[in-house]
Coordinates of C-alpha atoms in Angstrom, one line a residue:
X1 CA -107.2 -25.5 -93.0
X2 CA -109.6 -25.3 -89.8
X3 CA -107.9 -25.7 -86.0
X4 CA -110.4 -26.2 -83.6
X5 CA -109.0 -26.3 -79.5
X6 CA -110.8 -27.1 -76.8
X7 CA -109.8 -26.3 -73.5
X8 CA -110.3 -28.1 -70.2
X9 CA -111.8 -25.4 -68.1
X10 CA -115.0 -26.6 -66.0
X11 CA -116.3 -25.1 -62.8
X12 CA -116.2 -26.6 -59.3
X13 CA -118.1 -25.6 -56.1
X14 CA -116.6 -24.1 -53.6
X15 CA -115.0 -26.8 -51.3
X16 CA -114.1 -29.2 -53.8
X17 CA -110.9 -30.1 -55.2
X18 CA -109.3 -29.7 -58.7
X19 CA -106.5 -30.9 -60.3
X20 CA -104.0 -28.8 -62.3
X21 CA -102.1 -30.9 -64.6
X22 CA -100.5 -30.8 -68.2
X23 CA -102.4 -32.2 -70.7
X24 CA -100.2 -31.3 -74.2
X25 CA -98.1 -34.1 -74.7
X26 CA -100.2 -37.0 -75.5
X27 CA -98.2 -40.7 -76.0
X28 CA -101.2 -42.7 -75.9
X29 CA -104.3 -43.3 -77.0
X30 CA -107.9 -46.2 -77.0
X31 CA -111.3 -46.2 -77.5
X32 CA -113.8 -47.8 -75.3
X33 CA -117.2 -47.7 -76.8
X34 CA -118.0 -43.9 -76.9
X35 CA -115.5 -42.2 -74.5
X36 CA -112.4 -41.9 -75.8
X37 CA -109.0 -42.1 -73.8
X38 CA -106.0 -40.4 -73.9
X39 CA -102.6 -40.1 -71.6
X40 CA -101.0 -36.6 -71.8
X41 CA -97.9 -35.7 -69.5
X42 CA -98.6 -39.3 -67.6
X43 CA -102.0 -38.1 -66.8
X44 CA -105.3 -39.9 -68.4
X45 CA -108.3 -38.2 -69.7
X46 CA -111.1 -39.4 -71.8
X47 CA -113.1 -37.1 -74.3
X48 CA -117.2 -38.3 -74.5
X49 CA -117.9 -38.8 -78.1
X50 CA -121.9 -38.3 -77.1
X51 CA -121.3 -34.6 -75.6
X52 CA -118.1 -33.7 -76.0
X53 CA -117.2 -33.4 -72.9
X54 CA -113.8 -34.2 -71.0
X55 CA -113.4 -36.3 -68.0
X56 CA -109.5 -36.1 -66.1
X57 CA -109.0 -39.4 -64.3
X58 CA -106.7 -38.3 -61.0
X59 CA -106.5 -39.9 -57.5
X60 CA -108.5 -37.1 -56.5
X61 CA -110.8 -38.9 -58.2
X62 CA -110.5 -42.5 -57.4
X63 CA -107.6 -43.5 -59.3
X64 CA -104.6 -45.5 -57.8
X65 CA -101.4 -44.1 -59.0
X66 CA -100.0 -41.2 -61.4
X67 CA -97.8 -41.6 -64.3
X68 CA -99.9 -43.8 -66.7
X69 CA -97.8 -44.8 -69.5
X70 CA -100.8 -46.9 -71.4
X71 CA -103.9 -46.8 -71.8
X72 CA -106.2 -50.2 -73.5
X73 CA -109.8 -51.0 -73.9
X74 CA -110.5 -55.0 -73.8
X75 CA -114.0 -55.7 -76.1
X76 CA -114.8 -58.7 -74.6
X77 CA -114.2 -58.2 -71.1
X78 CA -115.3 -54.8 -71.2
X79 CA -112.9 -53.5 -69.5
X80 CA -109.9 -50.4 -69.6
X81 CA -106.6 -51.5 -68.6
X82 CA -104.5 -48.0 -67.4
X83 CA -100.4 -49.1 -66.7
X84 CA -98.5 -46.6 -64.9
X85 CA -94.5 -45.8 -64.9
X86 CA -94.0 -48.0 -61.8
X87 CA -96.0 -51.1 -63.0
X88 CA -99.1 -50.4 -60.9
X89 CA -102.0 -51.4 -62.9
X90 CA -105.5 -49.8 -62.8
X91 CA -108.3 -51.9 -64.7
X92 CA -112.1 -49.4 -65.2
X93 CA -115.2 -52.3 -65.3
X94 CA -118.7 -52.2 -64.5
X95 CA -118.6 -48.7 -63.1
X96 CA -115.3 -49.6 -60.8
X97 CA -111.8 -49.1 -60.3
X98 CA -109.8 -52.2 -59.5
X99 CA -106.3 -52.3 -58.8
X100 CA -103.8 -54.8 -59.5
X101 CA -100.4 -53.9 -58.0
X102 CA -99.0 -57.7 -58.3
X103 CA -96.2 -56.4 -60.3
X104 CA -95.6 -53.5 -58.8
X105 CA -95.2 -55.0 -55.6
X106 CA -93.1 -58.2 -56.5
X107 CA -89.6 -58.2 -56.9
X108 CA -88.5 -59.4 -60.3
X109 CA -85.3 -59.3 -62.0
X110 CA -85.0 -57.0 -65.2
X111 CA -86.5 -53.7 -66.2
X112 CA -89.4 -53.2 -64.7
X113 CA -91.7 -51.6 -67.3
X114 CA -94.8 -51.8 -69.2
X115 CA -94.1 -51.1 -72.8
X116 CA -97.4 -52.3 -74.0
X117 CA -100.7 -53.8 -74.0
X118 CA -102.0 -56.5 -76.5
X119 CA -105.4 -57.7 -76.1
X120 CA -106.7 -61.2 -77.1
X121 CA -110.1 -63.1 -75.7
X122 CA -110.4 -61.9 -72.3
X123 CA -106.8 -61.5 -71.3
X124 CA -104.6 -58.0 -71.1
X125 CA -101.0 -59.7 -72.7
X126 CA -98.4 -56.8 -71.2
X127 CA -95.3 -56.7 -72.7
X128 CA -92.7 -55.9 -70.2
X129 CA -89.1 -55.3 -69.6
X130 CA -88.4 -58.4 -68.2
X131 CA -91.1 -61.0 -70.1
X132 CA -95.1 -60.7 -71.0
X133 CA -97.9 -60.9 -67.9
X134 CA -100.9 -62.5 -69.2
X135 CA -103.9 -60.4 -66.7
X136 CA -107.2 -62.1 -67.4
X137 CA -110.2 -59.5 -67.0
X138 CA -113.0 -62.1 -66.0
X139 CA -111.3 -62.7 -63.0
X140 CA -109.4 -60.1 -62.4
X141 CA -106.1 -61.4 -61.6
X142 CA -102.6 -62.2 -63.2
X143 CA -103.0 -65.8 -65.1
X144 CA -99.5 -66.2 -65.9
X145 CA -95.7 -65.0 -66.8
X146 CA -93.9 -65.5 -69.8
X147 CA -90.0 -65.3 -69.5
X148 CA -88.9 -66.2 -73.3
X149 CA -85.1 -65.0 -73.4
X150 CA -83.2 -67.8 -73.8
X151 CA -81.7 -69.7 -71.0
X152 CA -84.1 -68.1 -69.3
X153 CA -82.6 -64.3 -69.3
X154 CA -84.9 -61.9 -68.3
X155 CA -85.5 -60.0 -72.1
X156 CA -86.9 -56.5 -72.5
X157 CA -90.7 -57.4 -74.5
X158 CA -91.8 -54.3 -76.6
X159 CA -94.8 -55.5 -78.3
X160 CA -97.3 -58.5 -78.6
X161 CA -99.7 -60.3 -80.9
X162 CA -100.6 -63.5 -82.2
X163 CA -102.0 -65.2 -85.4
X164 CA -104.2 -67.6 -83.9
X165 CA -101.6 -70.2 -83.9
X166 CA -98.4 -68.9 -82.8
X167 CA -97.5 -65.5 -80.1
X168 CA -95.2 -63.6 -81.6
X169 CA -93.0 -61.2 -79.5
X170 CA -91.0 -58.2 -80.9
X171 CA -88.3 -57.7 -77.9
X172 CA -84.8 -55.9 -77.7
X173 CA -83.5 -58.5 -79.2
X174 CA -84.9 -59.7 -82.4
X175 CA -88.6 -61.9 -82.3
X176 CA -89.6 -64.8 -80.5
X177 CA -92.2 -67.3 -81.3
X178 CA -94.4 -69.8 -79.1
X179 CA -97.0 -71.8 -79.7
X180 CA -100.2 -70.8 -78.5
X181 CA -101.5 -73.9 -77.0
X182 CA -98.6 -74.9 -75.4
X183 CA -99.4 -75.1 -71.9
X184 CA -95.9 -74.2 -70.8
X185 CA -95.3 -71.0 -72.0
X186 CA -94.0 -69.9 -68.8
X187 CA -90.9 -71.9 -69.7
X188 CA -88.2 -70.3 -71.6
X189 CA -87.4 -73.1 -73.8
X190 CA -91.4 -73.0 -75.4
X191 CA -90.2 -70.0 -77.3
X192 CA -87.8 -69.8 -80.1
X193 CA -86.4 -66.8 -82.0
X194 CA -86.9 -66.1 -85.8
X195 CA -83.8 -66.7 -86.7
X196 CA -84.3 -65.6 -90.0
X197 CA -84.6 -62.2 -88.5
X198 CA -81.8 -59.9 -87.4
X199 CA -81.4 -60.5 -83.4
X200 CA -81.4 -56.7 -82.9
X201 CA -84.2 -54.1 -81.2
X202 CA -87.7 -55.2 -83.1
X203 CA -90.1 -52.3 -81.4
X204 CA -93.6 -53.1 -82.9
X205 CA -95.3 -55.9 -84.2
X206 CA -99.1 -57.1 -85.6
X207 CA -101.3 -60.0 -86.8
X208 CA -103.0 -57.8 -89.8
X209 CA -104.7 -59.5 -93.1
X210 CA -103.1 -62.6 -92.5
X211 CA -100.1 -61.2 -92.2
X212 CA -97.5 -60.2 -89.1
X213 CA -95.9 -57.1 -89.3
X214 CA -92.7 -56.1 -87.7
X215 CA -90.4 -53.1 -86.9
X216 CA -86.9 -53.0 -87.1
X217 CA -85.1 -50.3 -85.1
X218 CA -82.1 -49.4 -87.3
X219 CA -79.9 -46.8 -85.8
X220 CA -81.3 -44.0 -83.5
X221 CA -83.5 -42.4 -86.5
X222 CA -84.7 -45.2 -88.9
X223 CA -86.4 -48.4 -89.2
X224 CA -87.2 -51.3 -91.3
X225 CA -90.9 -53.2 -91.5
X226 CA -90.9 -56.7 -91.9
X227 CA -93.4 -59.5 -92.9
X228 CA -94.6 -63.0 -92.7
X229 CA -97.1 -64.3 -94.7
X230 CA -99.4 -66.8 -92.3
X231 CA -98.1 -70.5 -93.2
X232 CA -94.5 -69.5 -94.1
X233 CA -91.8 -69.4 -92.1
X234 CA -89.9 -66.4 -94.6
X235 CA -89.7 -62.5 -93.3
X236 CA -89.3 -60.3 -96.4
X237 CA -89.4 -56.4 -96.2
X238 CA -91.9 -54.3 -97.2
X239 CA -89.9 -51.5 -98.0
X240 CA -85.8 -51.1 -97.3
X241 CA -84.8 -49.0 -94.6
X242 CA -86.7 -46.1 -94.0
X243 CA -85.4 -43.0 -93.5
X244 CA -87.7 -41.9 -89.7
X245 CA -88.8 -44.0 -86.8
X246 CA -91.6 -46.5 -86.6
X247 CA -92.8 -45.5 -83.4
X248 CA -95.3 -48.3 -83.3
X249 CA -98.2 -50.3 -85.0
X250 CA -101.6 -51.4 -84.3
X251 CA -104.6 -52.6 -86.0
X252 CA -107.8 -50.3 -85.8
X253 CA -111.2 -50.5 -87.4
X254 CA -110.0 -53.5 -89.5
X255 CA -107.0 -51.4 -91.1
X256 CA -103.1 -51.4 -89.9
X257 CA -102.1 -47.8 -88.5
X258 CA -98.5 -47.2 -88.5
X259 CA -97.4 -44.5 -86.3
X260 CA -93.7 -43.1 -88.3
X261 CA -91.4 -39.6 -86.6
X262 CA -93.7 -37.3 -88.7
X263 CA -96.6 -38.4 -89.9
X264 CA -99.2 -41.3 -89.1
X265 CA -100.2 -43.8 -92.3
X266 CA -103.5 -45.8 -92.4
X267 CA -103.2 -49.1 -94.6
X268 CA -105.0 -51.6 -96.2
X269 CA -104.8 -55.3 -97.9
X270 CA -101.2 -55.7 -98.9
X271 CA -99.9 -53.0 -97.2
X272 CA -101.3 -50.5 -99.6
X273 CA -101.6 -46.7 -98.3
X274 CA -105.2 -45.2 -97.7
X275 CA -104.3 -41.7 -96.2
X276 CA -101.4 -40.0 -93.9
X277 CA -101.6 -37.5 -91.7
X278 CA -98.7 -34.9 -91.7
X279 CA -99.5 -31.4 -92.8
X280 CA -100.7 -30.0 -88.7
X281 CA -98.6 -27.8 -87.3
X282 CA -95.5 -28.6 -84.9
X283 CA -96.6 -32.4 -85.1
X284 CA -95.2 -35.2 -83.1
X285 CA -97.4 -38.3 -83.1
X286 CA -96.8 -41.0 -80.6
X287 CA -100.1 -43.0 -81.1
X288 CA -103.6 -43.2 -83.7
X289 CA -106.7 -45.0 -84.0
X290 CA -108.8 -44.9 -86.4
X291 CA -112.9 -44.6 -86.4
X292 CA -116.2 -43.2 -88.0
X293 CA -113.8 -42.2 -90.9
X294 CA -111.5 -40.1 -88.6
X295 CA -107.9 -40.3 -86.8
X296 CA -107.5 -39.6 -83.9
X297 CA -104.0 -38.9 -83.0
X298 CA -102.1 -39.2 -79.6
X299 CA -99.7 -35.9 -80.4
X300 CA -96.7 -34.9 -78.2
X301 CA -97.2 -31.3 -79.0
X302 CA -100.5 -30.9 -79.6
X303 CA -102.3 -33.7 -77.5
X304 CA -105.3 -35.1 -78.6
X305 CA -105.6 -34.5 -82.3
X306 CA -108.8 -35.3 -84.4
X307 CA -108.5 -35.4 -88.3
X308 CA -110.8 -36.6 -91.0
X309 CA -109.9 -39.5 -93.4
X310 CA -108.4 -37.7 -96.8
X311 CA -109.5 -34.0 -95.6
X312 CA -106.7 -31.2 -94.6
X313 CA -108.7 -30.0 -91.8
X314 CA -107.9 -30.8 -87.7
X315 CA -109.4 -30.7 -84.4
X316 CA -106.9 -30.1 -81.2

């Protein structure tokens, strides 16, 4: 087995300033065309596929806020969308750094978070403590707010996606559904939950070969996936309870990573296991993508981590 680490180490002039932050524990990870970001310790970075070289994104260096919590690249838009722990937003386009500090600024009832970041058409869908803020990247600007607890209860959103037809939502209690051209989504009573689903902590969910795919958090250290085929209106498991965390889910390079306690898993078609990574030393992976027939692993011990597909060898 081959370890490769790279360090950060680059030299400055005299006169100029340098950061010196903790880059080990990574919890987050994208791709925007050939740089690749990563958030470590609540700072970003992003590693230049072309040269291999490693860029730290600080407010030395023009960036709004610290403590970035997620990190997503929009394909149509063209655009990076960086959340921070206090809700400040940071969006990287054409060469600029714009910031959006609506919600940071605004005083809103429930937990005010960022959990995640879905993207769809031109719009940043960010799942939040207290609903899901719709930021559209052409303009630059929050389009809307949806509030879907019922009665209007402010509901803790942990994940996002839709199937072209429906959004689902995978909140902190159970999964809610609205229609997607409903032009009232701001209003509680467009969504309704799955009620064939338990109403308990869902923490993950994704529109992947026609299918969505959900996590049930079961107790502090297991977790269930479910599934709905598109047109039915039935969940059924994919496997029983599973004895370690599903820390999250996403689709990459037109396959379904699923991110567990110990290991990351890359699937295909029905659900049907390609590769998992889990033999590197004193792993803890948080988030994964997948391209050019390699992971590339968000690690909380070993921070960015770069693995190729059915090989035992690793990159740090």
């Amino acid at each position: 087995m081959n370890c490769l680490i790279q360090g950060f180490a680059q030299e400055i002039a005299i006169g100029q300033w340098r950061d010196h932050l903790a880059y080990n524990q990574a919890t987050c990870i994208a791709k925007a065309d050939n740089l690749v970001y990563c958030i470590a310790n609540g700072n970003l970075f992003s590693y230049n596929l072309t040269d291999n070289s490693i860029n730290r994104a600080t407010k030395v260096n023009g960036y709004s806020d610290i403590a970035a919590v997620k990190v997503a690249y929009n394909e149509t838009a063209k655009a990076v969308v960086i959340a921070y722990a206090n809700t400040n937003i940071d969006v990287l386009k054409g060469g600029k750094i714009i910031n959006i500090s609506d919600i940071k600024t605004k005083q809103i009832f429930g937990n005010k978070v960022i959990n995640n970041i879905f993207m769809d058409q031109q719009y940043a869908y960010l799942s939040c403590g207290f609903g899901v803020v719709v930021l559209d990247l052409n303009k630059l600007e929050i389009k809307d707010t949806y509030n879907i607890g019922i009665n209007g209860v402010s509901l803790d959103v942990k994940d996002f996606t839709t199937d072209g037809n429906y959004y689902f939502a995978s909140t902190a209690s159970g999964v809610f559904k609205g229609l997607k051209n409903d032009p009232f989504l701001s209003d509680f009573s467009a969504w309704t939950i799955e009620a064939s689903l338990p109403n308990t902590q869902f923490n993950a969910i994704v529109f992947y070969n026609n299918q969505i795919y959900t996590n049930q958090v079961v107790g502090n250290n297991k977790g269930r996936i479910w599934r709905l085929n598109a047109g039915s209106t039935q969940w059924t498991w994919v496997d029983s309870i599973i004895d370690y965390k599903c820390l999250g889910m996403r689709v990459t390079d037109n396959k379904l990573m699923v991110m567990y306690q110990d290991a990351v898993a890359l699937y295909q078609g029905n659900f049907e296991l390609m590769d998992a990574k889990n033999f590197y030393p004193r792993r803890d992976p948080r988030d994964a993508i997948f391209f050019n027939n390699n992971f590339w692993i968000a690690d909380f011990n070993n921070s960015m981590v770069k693995t190729e597909f059915q090989q035992g060898t690793y990159e740090i």
